[in-house]
Amino acid sequence: MNHGFLKNNINGVTFLSVPSFDATGLCMTCFSTRIGGVSSPPLGSMNLGFGRGDARENVVTNYRRLGDAAGFDAMSLVAFSQVHKNDVCVAAASDAGEAFLPEKRKFDAVITDTPKLPIATYHADCVPIFLLDPINRAAGVAHAGWRGTAAKTPAAAIERMQKSFGSDPSKLLAAIGPSIGMCCFETDGDVPSAMKDAFGDAAEEFITSHANGKFHISLPSLNALTLRDAGIPDANITLADECTCCKNDFYWSHRATGGVRGTMAAIIMLKGETAE
Ligand SMILES: [Zn+2]
């Protein structure tokens, strides 16, 4: 397992990228932060969510600023409404710009083999999972809150990459971005019970129980377990090791803000030429 994402600051916009993915030269990776946008408090300043009470023009400007800094065409972004399930979209060029539609389709994961098509999931504590097939040149990104973690959304994305692109899990690169950590993710009994149903005894290692009847759970570790179970070697997995709730001045955290917050995006785009 590799540890740590790279922090980039370009034109005042701060975003993270995945070193092992960047090293292939095949893709652009970007996990946005709160830093570098034009939105006002309490959404200051990089809010990428249209449903957060922000002015639409602010959000569009934020996308453009992020795209210019990270190196993707913001207006082509493919993103969906997220519903904490494990449905996967196989995105093509005709889906470009879905992030800006008033009514988006519902998916919690998206994969593509189309170059120059940025695909994204939205986050504010929930776990982002990046996927790259450097052999068949395909990429994916998934969103997993606790329900998506129990539903093994990243495994659904990997399975779809196998079917659609012939991906071999043992050759995939994966990365788990900033999300709420075990330190801050306190739950009632429903969450550990869902994890034990999904992972069996293997879940125990990532759950602690407390005298007050509450639990703490590591969603990043459980998603790493899903990636390993799907066949991705440990050496191919990178963990950001950052808690969005602890660092809520830098990342948007739903829990830390009580829900009055902006939205971040996990974005991946394949480089290369578009087929004619
Ligand atoms: Zn924390």
Tab-separated table of C-alpha atoms and ligand atoms in Angstrom:
chain	number	residue	atom	x	y	z
A	1	MET	CA	0.000	0.000	0.000
A	2	ASN	CA	1.261	3.474	-0.912
A	3	HIS	CA	0.458	6.489	1.215
A	4	GLY	CA	-0.227	10.131	0.406
A	5	PHE	CA	-1.655	12.161	-2.464
A	6	LEU	CA	0.244	15.117	-3.960
A	7	LYS	CA	-0.977	18.655	-3.099
A	8	ASN	CA	-0.899	21.030	-6.072
A	9	ASN	CA	-1.443	24.788	-6.057
A	10	ILE	CA	-1.926	26.334	-9.493
A	11	ASN	CA	-3.306	29.865	-10.031
A	12	GLY	CA	-4.524	29.883	-6.418
A	13	VAL	CA	-6.463	26.634	-6.849
A	14	THR	CA	-5.438	23.834	-4.492
A	15	PHE	CA	-6.191	20.253	-5.515
A	16	LEU	CA	-4.744	16.799	-4.916
A	17	SER	CA	-3.493	14.309	-7.466
A	18	VAL	CA	-2.466	10.657	-7.260
A	19	PRO	CA	1.315	10.205	-7.704
A	20	SER	CA	1.160	6.586	-8.947
A	21	PHE	CA	-1.491	7.496	-11.546
A	22	ASP	CA	0.373	10.655	-12.640
A	23	ALA	CA	3.561	8.591	-13.097
A	24	THR	CA	1.947	6.528	-15.880
A	25	GLY	CA	1.515	9.665	-18.010
A	26	LEU	CA	-1.843	8.217	-19.107
A	27	CYS	CA	-4.271	10.299	-17.082
A	28	MET	CA	-5.049	13.432	-15.086
A	29	THR	CA	-6.283	12.980	-11.510
A	30	CYS	CA	-7.833	15.701	-9.357
A	31	PHE	CA	-9.451	15.786	-5.936
A	32	SER	CA	-10.668	19.316	-5.234
A	33	THR	CA	-10.450	21.088	-1.864
A	34	ARG	CA	-12.185	24.156	-0.380
A	35	ILE	CA	-9.415	26.357	-1.761
A	36	GLY	CA	-9.390	28.405	-4.959
A	37	GLY	CA	-13.007	29.153	-5.872
A	38	VAL	CA	-15.199	32.267	-5.934
A	39	SER	CA	-18.076	31.212	-3.649
A	40	SER	CA	-18.815	33.131	-0.437
A	41	PRO	CA	-19.099	31.757	3.111
A	42	PRO	CA	-20.407	29.332	4.203
A	43	LEU	CA	-19.622	27.837	0.762
A	44	GLY	CA	-16.212	29.530	0.480
A	45	SER	CA	-14.633	29.149	-1.725
A	46	MET	CA	-14.459	26.095	-4.034
A	47	ASN	CA	-17.971	24.653	-4.093
A	48	LEU	CA	-18.784	22.276	-6.972
A	49	GLY	CA	-22.340	21.402	-5.916
A	50	PHE	CA	-25.297	23.008	-7.721
A	51	GLY	CA	-27.678	21.903	-4.983
A	52	ARG	CA	-25.939	23.652	-2.082
A	53	GLY	CA	-27.627	27.067	-2.264
A	54	ASP	CA	-24.818	28.698	-4.241
A	55	ALA	CA	-25.324	30.975	-7.265
A	56	ARG	CA	-25.092	28.863	-10.415
A	57	GLU	CA	-22.577	31.277	-11.976
A	58	ASN	CA	-20.265	30.835	-8.959
A	59	VAL	CA	-20.343	27.053	-9.301
A	60	VAL	CA	-19.679	27.193	-13.053
A	61	THR	CA	-16.768	29.591	-12.459
A	62	ASN	CA	-15.404	27.208	-9.820
A	63	TYR	CA	-15.494	24.329	-12.314
A	64	ARG	CA	-13.668	26.442	-14.897
A	65	ARG	CA	-11.011	27.500	-12.381
A	66	LEU	CA	-10.472	23.900	-11.282
A	67	GLY	CA	-10.343	22.617	-14.870
A	68	ASP	CA	-7.851	25.306	-15.920
A	69	ALA	CA	-5.627	24.489	-12.926
A	70	ALA	CA	-5.781	20.683	-13.138
A	71	GLY	CA	-5.863	20.409	-16.928
A	72	PHE	CA	-9.298	19.211	-18.009
A	73	ASP	CA	-12.170	20.744	-19.980
A	74	ALA	CA	-14.602	21.556	-17.180
A	75	MET	CA	-17.611	21.938	-19.467
A	76	SER	CA	-17.172	18.313	-20.671
A	77	LEU	CA	-17.366	16.907	-17.162
A	78	VAL	CA	-19.454	13.769	-16.717
A	79	ALA	CA	-21.016	13.453	-13.258
A	80	PHE	CA	-24.325	12.199	-11.910
A	81	SER	CA	-26.766	12.350	-9.026
A	82	GLN	CA	-25.506	10.019	-6.313
A	83	VAL	CA	-27.889	7.757	-4.453
A	84	HIS	CA	-25.608	5.545	-2.301
A	85	LYS	CA	-26.040	2.489	-4.511
A	86	ASN	CA	-23.614	0.572	-6.715
A	87	ASP	CA	-24.830	1.281	-10.260
A	88	VAL	CA	-22.011	2.040	-12.709
A	89	CYS	CA	-22.188	4.240	-15.828
A	90	VAL	CA	-19.948	3.422	-18.800
A	91	ALA	CA	-19.446	6.962	-20.096
A	92	ALA	CA	-18.854	7.882	-23.748
A	93	ALA	CA	-18.233	11.159	-25.568
A	94	SER	CA	-22.001	11.693	-25.952
A	95	ASP	CA	-22.257	12.016	-22.145
A	96	ALA	CA	-19.917	15.039	-22.011
A	97	GLY	CA	-21.296	17.859	-19.881
A	98	GLU	CA	-23.836	15.814	-17.917
A	99	ALA	CA	-22.504	17.450	-14.718
A	100	PHE	CA	-24.264	20.661	-15.822
A	101	LEU	CA	-27.680	19.209	-16.678
A	102	PRO	CA	-30.584	20.157	-14.386
A	103	GLU	CA	-31.667	16.493	-14.207
A	104	LYS	CA	-28.764	14.068	-14.045
A	105	ARG	CA	-28.997	10.290	-14.163
A	106	LYS	CA	-28.333	8.369	-10.942
A	107	PHE	CA	-24.979	6.590	-10.640
A	108	ASP	CA	-22.410	6.281	-7.854
A	109	ALA	CA	-19.594	5.138	-10.136
A	110	VAL	CA	-18.486	5.962	-13.665
A	111	ILE	CA	-15.910	4.347	-15.934
A	112	THR	CA	-14.691	5.207	-19.435
A	113	ASP	CA	-12.104	4.386	-22.080
A	114	THR	CA	-12.733	7.656	-23.947
A	115	PRO	CA	-9.699	9.985	-23.954
A	116	LYS	CA	-10.151	13.615	-22.888
A	117	LEU	CA	-13.503	12.862	-21.213
A	118	PRO	CA	-13.296	13.915	-17.546
A	119	ILE	CA	-15.481	11.777	-15.251
A	120	ALA	CA	-16.269	12.595	-11.627
A	121	THR	CA	-17.972	11.726	-8.389
A	122	TYR	CA	-18.920	14.227	-5.626
A	123	HIS	CA	-17.712	14.146	-2.044
A	124	ALA	CA	-17.952	15.730	1.388
A	125	ASP	CA	-16.788	12.927	3.776
A	126	CYS	CA	-17.798	9.963	1.565
A	127	VAL	CA	-14.901	7.904	0.163
A	128	PRO	CA	-13.595	8.591	-3.372
A	129	ILE	CA	-12.009	5.654	-5.208
A	130	PHE	CA	-9.943	6.212	-8.360
A	131	LEU	CA	-9.223	3.354	-10.810
A	132	LEU	CA	-6.845	3.142	-13.765
A	133	ASP	CA	-6.217	0.329	-16.235
A	134	PRO	CA	-2.863	1.304	-17.768
A	135	ILE	CA	-2.907	-1.688	-20.165
A	136	ASN	CA	-6.297	-1.157	-21.817
A	137	ARG	CA	-6.309	2.588	-21.092
A	138	ALA	CA	-9.495	2.851	-19.098
A	139	ALA	CA	-10.351	4.780	-15.948
A	140	GLY	CA	-13.001	4.925	-13.285
A	141	VAL	CA	-14.098	6.772	-10.184
A	142	ALA	CA	-16.522	5.700	-7.466
A	143	HIS	CA	-18.353	7.255	-4.490
A	144	ALA	CA	-18.766	5.217	-1.324
A	145	GLY	CA	-20.395	6.489	1.843
A	146	TRP	CA	-21.196	3.822	4.384
A	147	ARG	CA	-24.019	2.404	2.271
A	148	GLY	CA	-21.809	2.340	-0.838
A	149	THR	CA	-19.014	0.772	1.188
A	150	ALA	CA	-21.362	-2.023	2.291
A	151	ALA	CA	-22.658	-2.323	-1.301
A	152	LYS	CA	-19.023	-2.586	-2.506
A	153	THR	CA	-19.463	0.098	-5.152
A	154	PRO	CA	-15.749	0.018	-6.159
A	155	ALA	CA	-16.032	-3.745	-6.799
A	156	ALA	CA	-19.004	-3.075	-9.090
A	157	ALA	CA	-16.884	-0.538	-11.012
A	158	ILE	CA	-14.001	-3.018	-11.335
A	159	GLU	CA	-16.331	-5.776	-12.524
A	160	ARG	CA	-17.756	-3.416	-15.145
A	161	MET	CA	-14.217	-2.487	-16.295
A	162	GLN	CA	-13.495	-6.206	-16.746
A	163	LYS	CA	-16.660	-6.676	-18.831
A	164	SER	CA	-16.459	-3.470	-20.859
A	165	PHE	CA	-12.720	-3.028	-21.376
A	166	GLY	CA	-11.177	-6.435	-20.638
A	167	SER	CA	-9.431	-5.042	-17.553
A	168	ASP	CA	-7.383	-7.455	-15.450
A	169	PRO	CA	-7.803	-6.479	-11.754
A	170	SER	CA	-4.243	-7.606	-10.989
A	171	LYS	CA	-2.977	-4.875	-13.343
A	172	LEU	CA	-5.236	-2.053	-12.117
A	173	LEU	CA	-4.059	0.928	-10.097
A	174	ALA	CA	-6.409	2.184	-7.372
A	175	ALA	CA	-6.415	5.153	-5.002
A	176	ILE	CA	-8.583	6.068	-2.036
A	177	GLY	CA	-8.889	9.822	-1.539
A	178	PRO	CA	-9.591	12.032	1.487
A	179	SER	CA	-12.734	11.061	3.413
A	180	ILE	CA	-14.037	10.948	6.964
A	181	GLY	CA	-11.610	8.819	8.980
A	182	MET	CA	-12.117	6.333	11.774
A	183	CYS	CA	-11.225	9.200	14.146
A	184	CYS	CA	-14.431	11.100	13.284
A	185	PHE	CA	-16.882	8.570	11.824
A	186	GLU	CA	-18.979	7.776	14.885
A	187	THR	CA	-22.092	5.702	14.248
A	188	ASP	CA	-24.891	3.759	15.861
A	189	GLY	CA	-25.205	-0.019	15.521
A	190	ASP	CA	-26.748	-0.007	12.045
A	191	VAL	CA	-23.448	0.788	10.310
A	192	PRO	CA	-21.260	-1.913	11.902
A	193	SER	CA	-24.064	-4.403	11.364
A	194	ALA	CA	-24.158	-3.530	7.616
A	195	MET	CA	-20.365	-3.938	7.435
A	196	LYS	CA	-20.452	-7.342	9.122
A	197	ASP	CA	-23.181	-8.443	6.692
A	198	ALA	CA	-21.040	-7.262	3.762
A	199	PHE	CA	-17.547	-8.287	4.875
A	200	GLY	CA	-18.085	-10.955	7.533
A	201	ASP	CA	-15.426	-11.291	10.247
A	202	ALA	CA	-12.966	-9.298	8.099
A	203	ALA	CA	-14.892	-6.139	9.069
A	204	GLU	CA	-14.023	-6.494	12.787
A	205	GLU	CA	-10.533	-5.063	12.380
A	206	PHE	CA	-11.998	-1.761	11.141
A	207	ILE	CA	-14.713	-1.294	13.789
A	208	THR	CA	-14.301	-0.205	17.414
A	209	SER	CA	-17.167	-0.178	19.886
A	210	HIS	CA	-17.488	2.172	22.846
A	211	ALA	CA	-19.141	2.067	26.253
A	212	ASN	CA	-21.682	4.730	25.207
A	213	GLY	CA	-23.092	2.348	22.584
A	214	LYS	CA	-21.432	4.184	19.684
A	215	PHE	CA	-18.991	2.787	17.124
A	216	HIS	CA	-16.103	4.119	15.081
A	217	ILE	CA	-15.541	2.682	11.615
A	218	SER	CA	-12.818	3.048	8.995
A	219	LEU	CA	-14.520	3.436	5.630
A	220	PRO	CA	-11.214	3.935	3.739
A	221	SER	CA	-9.858	0.642	5.128
A	222	LEU	CA	-13.045	-1.250	4.265
A	223	ASN	CA	-12.885	0.081	0.702
A	224	ALA	CA	-9.219	-0.952	0.508
A	225	LEU	CA	-10.380	-4.426	1.567
A	226	THR	CA	-12.921	-4.388	-1.275
A	227	LEU	CA	-10.174	-3.439	-3.749
A	228	ARG	CA	-7.923	-6.260	-2.531
A	229	ASP	CA	-10.788	-8.772	-2.582
A	230	ALA	CA	-11.479	-7.738	-6.195
A	231	GLY	CA	-7.912	-8.712	-7.086
A	232	ILE	CA	-5.965	-5.446	-6.988
A	233	PRO	CA	-2.514	-6.021	-5.440
A	234	ASP	CA	-1.630	-4.087	-2.282
A	235	ALA	CA	1.331	-2.507	-4.073
A	236	ASN	CA	-1.066	-0.947	-6.627
A	237	ILE	CA	-3.232	0.822	-4.015
A	238	THR	CA	-2.595	4.372	-2.734
A	239	LEU	CA	-4.305	5.780	0.358
A	240	ALA	CA	-4.560	9.568	0.836
A	241	ASP	CA	-4.642	9.086	4.629
A	242	GLU	CA	-6.458	12.372	5.215
A	243	CYS	CA	-9.618	12.918	7.277
A	244	THR	CA	-11.970	15.487	5.758
A	245	CYS	CA	-13.665	16.049	9.127
A	246	CYS	CA	-10.399	16.678	11.016
A	247	LYS	CA	-9.194	19.017	8.244
A	248	ASN	CA	-12.501	20.770	7.626
A	249	ASP	CA	-10.883	24.121	6.894
A	250	PHE	CA	-9.216	22.504	3.879
A	251	TYR	CA	-11.804	19.891	2.808
A	252	TRP	CA	-15.597	19.986	2.799
A	253	SER	CA	-16.965	17.803	5.581
A	254	HIS	CA	-20.690	17.122	5.868
A	255	ARG	CA	-20.298	16.016	9.460
A	256	ALA	CA	-18.064	18.877	10.638
A	257	THR	CA	-20.378	21.525	9.148
A	258	GLY	CA	-23.693	19.908	10.076
A	259	GLY	CA	-24.501	19.806	6.357
A	260	VAL	CA	-23.994	23.523	5.612
A	261	ARG	CA	-21.165	22.945	3.191
A	262	GLY	CA	-19.916	22.912	-0.371
A	263	THR	CA	-19.085	19.880	-2.460
A	264	MET	CA	-15.764	18.505	-3.711
A	265	ALA	CA	-15.171	16.358	-6.794
A	266	ALA	CA	-12.913	13.385	-7.536
A	267	ILE	CA	-12.061	13.610	-11.232
A	268	ILE	CA	-10.075	11.411	-13.592
A	269	MET	CA	-9.462	11.906	-17.308
A	270	LEU	CA	-7.567	9.739	-19.764
A	271	LYS	CA	-5.051	11.557	-21.901
A	272	GLY	CA	-4.367	10.664	-25.524
A	273	GLU	CA	-6.081	11.268	-28.823
A	274	THR	CA	-9.808	10.997	-29.401
A	275	ALA	CA	-10.670	8.352	-32.000
A	276	GLU	CA	-12.013	9.797	-35.264
B	1	ZN	ZN	-10.931	12.799	11.722
